[in-house]
Amino acid sequence: MTEEIITALASVDQLKVISRTSSFFFKGQNIPISEIASQLDVSVVLEGSVRIGGDTLRVSAQLINVEDDSHFWSESWDRKMDNLFEVQDEISVLIAEKLREHVGHMNISDHLVKSPTKNLDAYEHYLKGRFHLNKWNPEDINKAIDQFELALKQDNQLIEAHLGLADGYSFLAVAGFAPREASWLKAMESMNVARELDSEHAGLNYMLANQAFFTEANYSEAMVYALKSVKSRPNYPEAQQYLSFLFGIRGDMEKSKEHLMFAKSIDPLNPETRFYEAYYLYRTREFEQAKSILVGLLNQNDKNLPALFVYLYIAIKTGAYSEAKEKLGQIPDQLMAPDERLGIACLIAQASGDPDETSLQKLQEYGEDPSAHRAHSYLFLNYVERNDYDAAFDILDKVFSSKSSVLLLTFTDPLADMIRQDKRWQDYHQKIYAIQTRVNEPVNKVPSVPDEQVGKEFLERLQSFMEKEKPYLDPTLSLRSLAEQIEVHPNQLSWLINEFVGQNFNEYINRKRVEHFKQLVVDPSNSHISLVGLGFESGFNSKTVFNTAFKKITGLTPKAYQKSQS
C-alpha cells in the first residue's frame, strides 16, 4: 500500500515526493524525524501503519511538520481488503488535500490511484518480483522473473508484471548471464504485450529506451523514449537516472547532472540513484568521490555488478593495479561472464606495463564472434592502452554492423581518454551518439487557473460567506468541504486563497479562528471557560495546534495575549 500511495502523491505536479526506496531506507531504525527529514531534504513527513486482520485493513496516517515537529493532521481507516485500491485512492487524495491545505496551492485530481489488477494474489507476486529485481544480480533476477510469471498466471493484464519480466530478461542479456538474443527476444515479447495494454506507460517507454540502446545501439531512439517516459511521469526516478546516463556518455555533463539532481531529489537513498551518482562522478573524473559511493554500495550488496565494474575501472584508471587484481579475483565466476573477466584481466596487465599476449590473443578469439560485444569492448580498451589507435578504430568499424551497445558505453569511457587526441575521434563521436532531431526536454504543465476577474468574484463570494456563516468554527472544516459550501472546485479555491489572499488554507482558516478567539477571551461572560476551551470554541481541534497557530500569528502565547488585554 505504501508504494501505491507514494506513486499517487508523486502524480501531483506541484508536490515533491520521496520515492519508496529512499523512504523505506529508515524502516525499523530508531532515528529522529528531524534527521530523516534532513537526509531526505523534506519539510513534511508522512508517517503511518497498515495492519491486516482477516479481510480487514486498519490504516493510520499522520502528517508531521518538520520545523516544529508538530502533527498537523492524523486519521485512521478500517476498510475491507477486497477494496484495496479504492482504499488507496481514498487515502491518497485525502493526504494530498491535507498537504495542500498546509503547504500551498496544487491541483489535485479527483482520483490518484488506478487499480492495476483486481487480483491481490497477482499483485503480491508482482511486489515480491520487484523486491528481487532491485538487487541487481543474476540469482535474484531469476527469482524476480519467477514471481512476475506467477503474477501473470493470476492476471495476464497486469502491465507492471510484463514490464518486470522485460526488465529482468534485459538485465540477464546485458550482463551476459543468459543467451543474449533469446533473452532480448523474451524481453521484447513482454514489452510488446505492455505496449498493447498502454503505449504511453512511463515504465514501458523506459524499457523501450533500454531496448533501443542495448539491442539496436540506437542512441537517438533511446533518448527519444527516455524523454517520453519522463514527460508522462516526471517523478519517475529510473527514467531520470537513465537520462543522466545517456547525456553523460555523450559528454553533456551539465544535462547529465541536471537529471541526476532531479533523481536525487526524489530518490536520494536508492542504491540505483547512488550508483548513477558514482557513475557521473567517474565520468567527470572525480574518482575518489565515485569510489567512496561504490564502496558503500558494495558493503550493502557485494553482488552489485555495475558497482563492481566501475570500481574496477577506477582502480585501473588510477593505477591501483594490485587492488584491481585482488578485487577481480574476489568476484565469483557465477557473477561475471568469462570474456568480461578475461577482458578486464588483459586491461590490468596492459595498463600496468606487463601485457599478457596469450590472454589478449584469447580475447581476440572471443571477439571473432560478431555478438561478443563485451570482448569487442575490452579489445577496444586494450588497443587504446597500447596506443594502437588504428586497431581500436578497426574494432569500431567491425562492430557497427553488429549493433554493439557496449561500445556506446566504452567509446567515451575515461579508460579510453588517450584516443581522444586522434583526429578521427570527433567524427566517430558524432556517428555513435547521433541525435537525428533536436532533443526537446519535457516541460512541467502549467495548470489552468481562473482569470483575475473571475478570481476577484470568487474572493468576494468567499469573504461574504466567511463573515456570514463562520465556517471556520467547525473543527472538521477542510478545503474541499468549504469549496462545496461556496460551490467552487477545490482546485480553484486553493488557487484563490494562495493567489489573492497570499496564504495557504490552514493559515487562512487559523487566522480567522485566532481573531474569533481574541473576541471571546475579552468577553467577561467567558471568564469561566479555560483558554484551551475558548480555542476549541474558535474551531481549533487540539491544544497543540491552537497554541502553535496562535504563537505563530500573534507572536504571543494565548496566556500572554490574555494578560495584555487586562
JSON list of C-alpha atoms in Angstrom, two decimals, residues 251-416:
[
{"chain": "A", "resi": 251, "resn": "GLY", "atom": "CA", "xyz": [29.68, 14.09, -22.77]},
{"chain": "A", "resi": 252, "resn": "ASP", "atom": "CA", "xyz": [26.91, 16.55, -21.92]},
{"chain": "A", "resi": 253, "resn": "MET", "atom": "CA", "xyz": [27.72, 16.58, -18.24]},
{"chain": "A", "resi": 254, "resn": "GLU", "atom": "CA", "xyz": [25.60, 19.64, -17.48]},
{"chain": "A", "resi": 255, "resn": "LYS", "atom": "CA", "xyz": [22.44, 17.86, -18.67]},
{"chain": "A", "resi": 256, "resn": "SER", "atom": "CA", "xyz": [23.61, 14.65, -17.02]},
{"chain": "A", "resi": 257, "resn": "LYS", "atom": "CA", "xyz": [23.93, 16.41, -13.68]},
{"chain": "A", "resi": 258, "resn": "GLU", "atom": "CA", "xyz": [20.55, 18.11, -14.10]},
{"chain": "A", "resi": 259, "resn": "HIS", "atom": "CA", "xyz": [18.73, 14.78, -14.39]},
{"chain": "A", "resi": 260, "resn": "LEU", "atom": "CA", "xyz": [20.87, 13.20, -11.68]},
{"chain": "A", "resi": 261, "resn": "MET", "atom": "CA", "xyz": [19.95, 16.00, -9.28]},
{"chain": "A", "resi": 262, "resn": "PHE", "atom": "CA", "xyz": [16.26, 15.51, -10.13]},
{"chain": "A", "resi": 263, "resn": "ALA", "atom": "CA", "xyz": [16.58, 11.79, -9.39]},
{"chain": "A", "resi": 264, "resn": "LYS", "atom": "CA", "xyz": [18.40, 12.54, -6.13]},
{"chain": "A", "resi": 265, "resn": "SER", "atom": "CA", "xyz": [15.70, 15.00, -5.07]},
{"chain": "A", "resi": 266, "resn": "ILE", "atom": "CA", "xyz": [13.01, 12.30, -5.21]},
{"chain": "A", "resi": 267, "resn": "ASP", "atom": "CA", "xyz": [15.03, 9.14, -4.50]},
{"chain": "A", "resi": 268, "resn": "PRO", "atom": "CA", "xyz": [18.29, 10.12, -2.77]},
{"chain": "A", "resi": 269, "resn": "LEU", "atom": "CA", "xyz": [18.98, 6.90, -0.87]},
{"chain": "A", "resi": 270, "resn": "ASN", "atom": "CA", "xyz": [18.07, 4.37, -3.57]},
{"chain": "A", "resi": 271, "resn": "PRO", "atom": "CA", "xyz": [21.14, 2.25, -4.45]},
{"chain": "A", "resi": 272, "resn": "GLU", "atom": "CA", "xyz": [20.39, 2.86, -8.14]},
{"chain": "A", "resi": 273, "resn": "THR", "atom": "CA", "xyz": [20.47, 6.63, -7.67]},
{"chain": "A", "resi": 274, "resn": "ARG", "atom": "CA", "xyz": [23.69, 6.34, -5.70]},
{"chain": "A", "resi": 275, "resn": "PHE", "atom": "CA", "xyz": [25.21, 4.18, -8.43]},
{"chain": "A", "resi": 276, "resn": "TYR", "atom": "CA", "xyz": [24.30, 6.69, -11.13]},
{"chain": "A", "resi": 277, "resn": "GLU", "atom": "CA", "xyz": [25.83, 9.43, -8.99]},
{"chain": "A", "resi": 278, "resn": "ALA", "atom": "CA", "xyz": [29.02, 7.37, -8.71]},
{"chain": "A", "resi": 279, "resn": "TYR", "atom": "CA", "xyz": [28.95, 6.79, -12.47]},
{"chain": "A", "resi": 280, "resn": "TYR", "atom": "CA", "xyz": [28.51, 10.51, -13.10]},
{"chain": "A", "resi": 281, "resn": "LEU", "atom": "CA", "xyz": [31.49, 11.23, -10.84]},
{"chain": "A", "resi": 282, "resn": "TYR", "atom": "CA", "xyz": [33.52, 8.56, -12.65]},
{"chain": "A", "resi": 283, "resn": "ARG", "atom": "CA", "xyz": [32.68, 10.17, -15.98]},
{"chain": "A", "resi": 284, "resn": "THR", "atom": "CA", "xyz": [33.68, 13.61, -14.65]},
{"chain": "A", "resi": 285, "resn": "ARG", "atom": "CA", "xyz": [36.97, 12.07, -13.42]},
{"chain": "A", "resi": 286, "resn": "GLU", "atom": "CA", "xyz": [36.17, 12.63, -9.74]},
{"chain": "A", "resi": 287, "resn": "PHE", "atom": "CA", "xyz": [37.42, 9.16, -8.93]},
{"chain": "A", "resi": 288, "resn": "GLU", "atom": "CA", "xyz": [37.79, 9.31, -5.15]},
{"chain": "A", "resi": 289, "resn": "GLN", "atom": "CA", "xyz": [34.25, 10.58, -4.65]},
{"chain": "A", "resi": 290, "resn": "ALA", "atom": "CA", "xyz": [32.93, 7.95, -7.03]},
{"chain": "A", "resi": 291, "resn": "LYS", "atom": "CA", "xyz": [34.87, 5.21, -5.27]},
{"chain": "A", "resi": 292, "resn": "SER", "atom": "CA", "xyz": [33.55, 6.27, -1.86]},
{"chain": "A", "resi": 293, "resn": "ILE", "atom": "CA", "xyz": [29.96, 5.79, -3.05]},
{"chain": "A", "resi": 294, "resn": "LEU", "atom": "CA", "xyz": [30.79, 2.46, -4.72]},
{"chain": "A", "resi": 295, "resn": "VAL", "atom": "CA", "xyz": [32.39, 1.12, -1.54]},
{"chain": "A", "resi": 296, "resn": "GLY", "atom": "CA", "xyz": [29.18, 1.91, 0.33]},
{"chain": "A", "resi": 297, "resn": "LEU", "atom": "CA", "xyz": [27.09, 0.18, -2.32]},
{"chain": "A", "resi": 298, "resn": "LEU", "atom": "CA", "xyz": [29.27, -2.93, -2.27]},
{"chain": "A", "resi": 299, "resn": "ASN", "atom": "CA", "xyz": [29.21, -3.06, 1.52]},
{"chain": "A", "resi": 300, "resn": "GLN", "atom": "CA", "xyz": [25.44, -3.07, 1.22]},
{"chain": "A", "resi": 301, "resn": "ASN", "atom": "CA", "xyz": [25.33, -5.60, -1.65]},
{"chain": "A", "resi": 302, "resn": "ASP", "atom": "CA", "xyz": [28.59, -7.26, -2.72]},
{"chain": "A", "resi": 303, "resn": "LYS", "atom": "CA", "xyz": [26.84, -8.73, -5.79]},
{"chain": "A", "resi": 304, "resn": "ASN", "atom": "CA", "xyz": [26.06, -5.32, -7.29]},
{"chain": "A", "resi": 305, "resn": "LEU", "atom": "CA", "xyz": [27.56, -5.92, -10.75]},
{"chain": "A", "resi": 306, "resn": "PRO", "atom": "CA", "xyz": [27.51, -2.35, -12.10]},
{"chain": "A", "resi": 307, "resn": "ALA", "atom": "CA", "xyz": [29.18, -1.10, -8.93]},
{"chain": "A", "resi": 308, "resn": "LEU", "atom": "CA", "xyz": [31.83, -3.84, -9.16]},
{"chain": "A", "resi": 309, "resn": "PHE", "atom": "CA", "xyz": [32.71, -2.97, -12.75]},
{"chain": "A", "resi": 310, "resn": "VAL", "atom": "CA", "xyz": [33.05, 0.77, -12.17]},
{"chain": "A", "resi": 311, "resn": "TYR", "atom": "CA", "xyz": [35.09, 0.08, -9.02]},
{"chain": "A", "resi": 312, "resn": "LEU", "atom": "CA", "xyz": [37.49, -1.99, -11.13]},
{"chain": "A", "resi": 313, "resn": "TYR", "atom": "CA", "xyz": [37.65, 0.70, -13.82]},
{"chain": "A", "resi": 314, "resn": "ILE", "atom": "CA", "xyz": [38.57, 3.34, -11.23]},
{"chain": "A", "resi": 315, "resn": "ALA", "atom": "CA", "xyz": [41.30, 1.11, -9.80]},
{"chain": "A", "resi": 316, "resn": "ILE", "atom": "CA", "xyz": [42.77, 0.65, -13.29]},
{"chain": "A", "resi": 317, "resn": "LYS", "atom": "CA", "xyz": [42.43, 4.33, -14.21]},
{"chain": "A", "resi": 318, "resn": "THR", "atom": "CA", "xyz": [44.13, 5.48, -11.00]},
{"chain": "A", "resi": 319, "resn": "GLY", "atom": "CA", "xyz": [46.97, 2.95, -11.27]},
{"chain": "A", "resi": 320, "resn": "ALA", "atom": "CA", "xyz": [45.84, 0.77, -8.36]},
{"chain": "A", "resi": 321, "resn": "TYR", "atom": "CA", "xyz": [46.62, -2.39, -10.32]},
{"chain": "A", "resi": 322, "resn": "SER", "atom": "CA", "xyz": [47.19, -4.70, -7.34]},
{"chain": "A", "resi": 323, "resn": "GLU", "atom": "CA", "xyz": [43.86, -3.60, -5.88]},
{"chain": "A", "resi": 324, "resn": "ALA", "atom": "CA", "xyz": [42.18, -4.23, -9.24]},
{"chain": "A", "resi": 325, "resn": "LYS", "atom": "CA", "xyz": [43.67, -7.74, -9.48]},
{"chain": "A", "resi": 326, "resn": "GLU", "atom": "CA", "xyz": [42.62, -8.54, -5.93]},
{"chain": "A", "resi": 327, "resn": "LYS", "atom": "CA", "xyz": [39.07, -7.29, -6.43]},
{"chain": "A", "resi": 328, "resn": "LEU", "atom": "CA", "xyz": [38.75, -9.15, -9.75]},
{"chain": "A", "resi": 329, "resn": "GLY", "atom": "CA", "xyz": [39.92, -12.36, -8.07]},
{"chain": "A", "resi": 330, "resn": "GLN", "atom": "CA", "xyz": [37.27, -12.00, -5.36]},
{"chain": "A", "resi": 331, "resn": "ILE", "atom": "CA", "xyz": [34.39, -11.94, -7.84]},
{"chain": "A", "resi": 332, "resn": "PRO", "atom": "CA", "xyz": [32.89, -15.45, -8.20]},
{"chain": "A", "resi": 333, "resn": "ASP", "atom": "CA", "xyz": [32.62, -16.97, -11.68]},
{"chain": "A", "resi": 334, "resn": "GLN", "atom": "CA", "xyz": [28.83, -17.18, -11.47]},
{"chain": "A", "resi": 335, "resn": "LEU", "atom": "CA", "xyz": [28.74, -13.40, -11.16]},
{"chain": "A", "resi": 336, "resn": "MET", "atom": "CA", "xyz": [30.95, -12.50, -14.13]},
{"chain": "A", "resi": 337, "resn": "ALA", "atom": "CA", "xyz": [30.96, -13.69, -17.74]},
{"chain": "A", "resi": 338, "resn": "PRO", "atom": "CA", "xyz": [34.25, -15.33, -18.88]},
{"chain": "A", "resi": 339, "resn": "ASP", "atom": "CA", "xyz": [35.02, -12.82, -21.65]},
{"chain": "A", "resi": 340, "resn": "GLU", "atom": "CA", "xyz": [34.39, -9.93, -19.24]},
{"chain": "A", "resi": 341, "resn": "ARG", "atom": "CA", "xyz": [36.82, -11.37, -16.69]},
{"chain": "A", "resi": 342, "resn": "LEU", "atom": "CA", "xyz": [39.40, -12.03, -19.40]},
{"chain": "A", "resi": 343, "resn": "GLY", "atom": "CA", "xyz": [39.00, -8.54, -20.87]},
{"chain": "A", "resi": 344, "resn": "ILE", "atom": "CA", "xyz": [39.48, -6.81, -17.51]},
{"chain": "A", "resi": 345, "resn": "ALA", "atom": "CA", "xyz": [42.48, -9.02, -16.68]},
{"chain": "A", "resi": 346, "resn": "CYS", "atom": "CA", "xyz": [44.09, -8.13, -20.03]},
{"chain": "A", "resi": 347, "resn": "LEU", "atom": "CA", "xyz": [43.45, -4.45, -19.42]},
{"chain": "A", "resi": 348, "resn": "ILE", "atom": "CA", "xyz": [45.02, -4.57, -15.94]},
{"chain": "A", "resi": 349, "resn": "ALA", "atom": "CA", "xyz": [48.09, -6.31, -17.37]},
{"chain": "A", "resi": 350, "resn": "GLN", "atom": "CA", "xyz": [48.39, -3.87, -20.27]},
{"chain": "A", "resi": 351, "resn": "ALA", "atom": "CA", "xyz": [47.91, -0.75, -18.13]},
{"chain": "A", "resi": 352, "resn": "SER", "atom": "CA", "xyz": [50.41, -1.95, -15.51]},
{"chain": "A", "resi": 353, "resn": "GLY", "atom": "CA", "xyz": [53.12, -2.37, -18.15]},
{"chain": "A", "resi": 354, "resn": "ASP", "atom": "CA", "xyz": [53.11, -6.16, -18.11]},
{"chain": "A", "resi": 355, "resn": "PRO", "atom": "CA", "xyz": [50.98, -7.12, -21.14]},
{"chain": "A", "resi": 356, "resn": "ASP", "atom": "CA", "xyz": [49.72, -10.70, -21.38]},
{"chain": "A", "resi": 357, "resn": "GLU", "atom": "CA", "xyz": [49.86, -11.51, -25.08]},
{"chain": "A", "resi": 358, "resn": "THR", "atom": "CA", "xyz": [48.44, -15.01, -24.62]},
{"chain": "A", "resi": 359, "resn": "SER", "atom": "CA", "xyz": [45.35, -13.68, -22.84]},
{"chain": "A", "resi": 360, "resn": "LEU", "atom": "CA", "xyz": [44.98, -10.92, -25.42]},
{"chain": "A", "resi": 361, "resn": "GLN", "atom": "CA", "xyz": [45.06, -13.50, -28.20]},
{"chain": "A", "resi": 362, "resn": "LYS", "atom": "CA", "xyz": [42.34, -15.47, -26.42]},
{"chain": "A", "resi": 363, "resn": "LEU", "atom": "CA", "xyz": [40.29, -12.27, -26.10]},
{"chain": "A", "resi": 364, "resn": "GLN", "atom": "CA", "xyz": [40.73, -11.71, -29.83]},
{"chain": "A", "resi": 365, "resn": "GLU", "atom": "CA", "xyz": [39.38, -15.22, -30.42]},
{"chain": "A", "resi": 366, "resn": "TYR", "atom": "CA", "xyz": [36.31, -14.33, -28.34]},
{"chain": "A", "resi": 367, "resn": "GLY", "atom": "CA", "xyz": [35.98, -11.19, -30.46]},
{"chain": "A", "resi": 368, "resn": "GLU", "atom": "CA", "xyz": [35.67, -13.16, -33.69]},
{"chain": "A", "resi": 369, "resn": "ASP", "atom": "CA", "xyz": [32.05, -13.80, -32.73]},
{"chain": "A", "resi": 370, "resn": "PRO", "atom": "CA", "xyz": [30.04, -10.79, -34.02]},
{"chain": "A", "resi": 371, "resn": "SER", "atom": "CA", "xyz": [27.79, -10.97, -30.95]},
{"chain": "A", "resi": 372, "resn": "ALA", "atom": "CA", "xyz": [30.68, -10.97, -28.43]},
{"chain": "A", "resi": 373, "resn": "HIS", "atom": "CA", "xyz": [30.11, -7.34, -27.53]},
{"chain": "A", "resi": 374, "resn": "ARG", "atom": "CA", "xyz": [31.94, -7.40, -24.20]},
{"chain": "A", "resi": 375, "resn": "ALA", "atom": "CA", "xyz": [35.02, -8.89, -25.87]},
{"chain": "A", "resi": 376, "resn": "HIS", "atom": "CA", "xyz": [34.88, -6.13, -28.51]},
{"chain": "A", "resi": 377, "resn": "SER", "atom": "CA", "xyz": [34.66, -3.51, -25.78]},
{"chain": "A", "resi": 378, "resn": "TYR", "atom": "CA", "xyz": [37.74, -4.77, -23.93]},
{"chain": "A", "resi": 379, "resn": "LEU", "atom": "CA", "xyz": [39.67, -5.25, -27.15]},
{"chain": "A", "resi": 380, "resn": "PHE", "atom": "CA", "xyz": [38.95, -1.60, -27.93]},
{"chain": "A", "resi": 381, "resn": "LEU", "atom": "CA", "xyz": [40.21, -0.51, -24.48]},
{"chain": "A", "resi": 382, "resn": "ASN", "atom": "CA", "xyz": [43.29, -2.72, -24.72]},
{"chain": "A", "resi": 383, "resn": "TYR", "atom": "CA", "xyz": [44.19, -1.32, -28.13]},
{"chain": "A", "resi": 384, "resn": "VAL", "atom": "CA", "xyz": [43.78, 2.22, -26.81]},
{"chain": "A", "resi": 385, "resn": "GLU", "atom": "CA", "xyz": [46.04, 1.37, -23.87]},
{"chain": "A", "resi": 386, "resn": "ARG", "atom": "CA", "xyz": [48.63, 0.04, -26.34]},
{"chain": "A", "resi": 387, "resn": "ASN", "atom": "CA", "xyz": [48.35, 3.28, -28.37]},
{"chain": "A", "resi": 388, "resn": "ASP", "atom": "CA", "xyz": [47.26, 1.16, -31.33]},
{"chain": "A", "resi": 389, "resn": "TYR", "atom": "CA", "xyz": [44.51, 3.53, -32.42]},
{"chain": "A", "resi": 390, "resn": "ASP", "atom": "CA", "xyz": [44.22, 2.02, -35.89]},
{"chain": "A", "resi": 391, "resn": "ALA", "atom": "CA", "xyz": [43.29, -1.33, -34.36]},
{"chain": "A", "resi": 392, "resn": "ALA", "atom": "CA", "xyz": [40.89, 0.41, -31.96]},
{"chain": "A", "resi": 393, "resn": "PHE", "atom": "CA", "xyz": [39.08, 2.16, -34.81]},
{"chain": "A", "resi": 394, "resn": "ASP", "atom": "CA", "xyz": [39.06, -1.10, -36.79]},
{"chain": "A", "resi": 395, "resn": "ILE", "atom": "CA", "xyz": [37.13, -2.66, -33.90]},
{"chain": "A", "resi": 396, "resn": "LEU", "atom": "CA", "xyz": [34.63, 0.20, -34.08]},
{"chain": "A", "resi": 397, "resn": "ASP", "atom": "CA", "xyz": [34.17, -0.27, -37.82]},
{"chain": "A", "resi": 398, "resn": "LYS", "atom": "CA", "xyz": [33.61, -4.01, -37.50]},
{"chain": "A", "resi": 399, "resn": "VAL", "atom": "CA", "xyz": [31.01, -3.83, -34.73]},
{"chain": "A", "resi": 400, "resn": "PHE", "atom": "CA", "xyz": [28.86, -1.03, -36.11]},
{"chain": "A", "resi": 401, "resn": "SER", "atom": "CA", "xyz": [27.06, -3.60, -38.23]},
{"chain": "A", "resi": 402, "resn": "SER", "atom": "CA", "xyz": [26.54, -5.87, -35.21]},
{"chain": "A", "resi": 403, "resn": "LYS", "atom": "CA", "xyz": [24.94, -3.02, -33.22]},
{"chain": "A", "resi": 404, "resn": "SER", "atom": "CA", "xyz": [27.19, -3.23, -30.19]},
{"chain": "A", "resi": 405, "resn": "SER", "atom": "CA", "xyz": [25.71, -1.21, -27.37]},
{"chain": "A", "resi": 406, "resn": "VAL", "atom": "CA", "xyz": [28.75, -1.91, -25.22]},
{"chain": "A", "resi": 407, "resn": "LEU", "atom": "CA", "xyz": [30.82, 0.32, -27.47]},
{"chain": "A", "resi": 408, "resn": "LEU", "atom": "CA", "xyz": [28.34, 3.14, -26.90]},
{"chain": "A", "resi": 409, "resn": "LEU", "atom": "CA", "xyz": [29.43, 2.87, -23.28]},
{"chain": "A", "resi": 410, "resn": "THR", "atom": "CA", "xyz": [33.13, 2.33, -23.92]},
{"chain": "A", "resi": 411, "resn": "PHE", "atom": "CA", "xyz": [33.98, 4.89, -26.60]},
{"chain": "A", "resi": 412, "resn": "THR", "atom": "CA", "xyz": [33.87, 7.86, -24.20]},
{"chain": "A", "resi": 413, "resn": "ASP", "atom": "CA", "xyz": [34.90, 5.94, -21.07]},
{"chain": "A", "resi": 414, "resn": "PRO", "atom": "CA", "xyz": [37.71, 7.54, -19.05]},
{"chain": "A", "resi": 415, "resn": "LEU", "atom": "CA", "xyz": [39.77, 4.39, -19.73]},
{"chain": "A", "resi": 416, "resn": "ALA", "atom": "CA", "xyz": [39.76, 5.44, -23.41]}
]
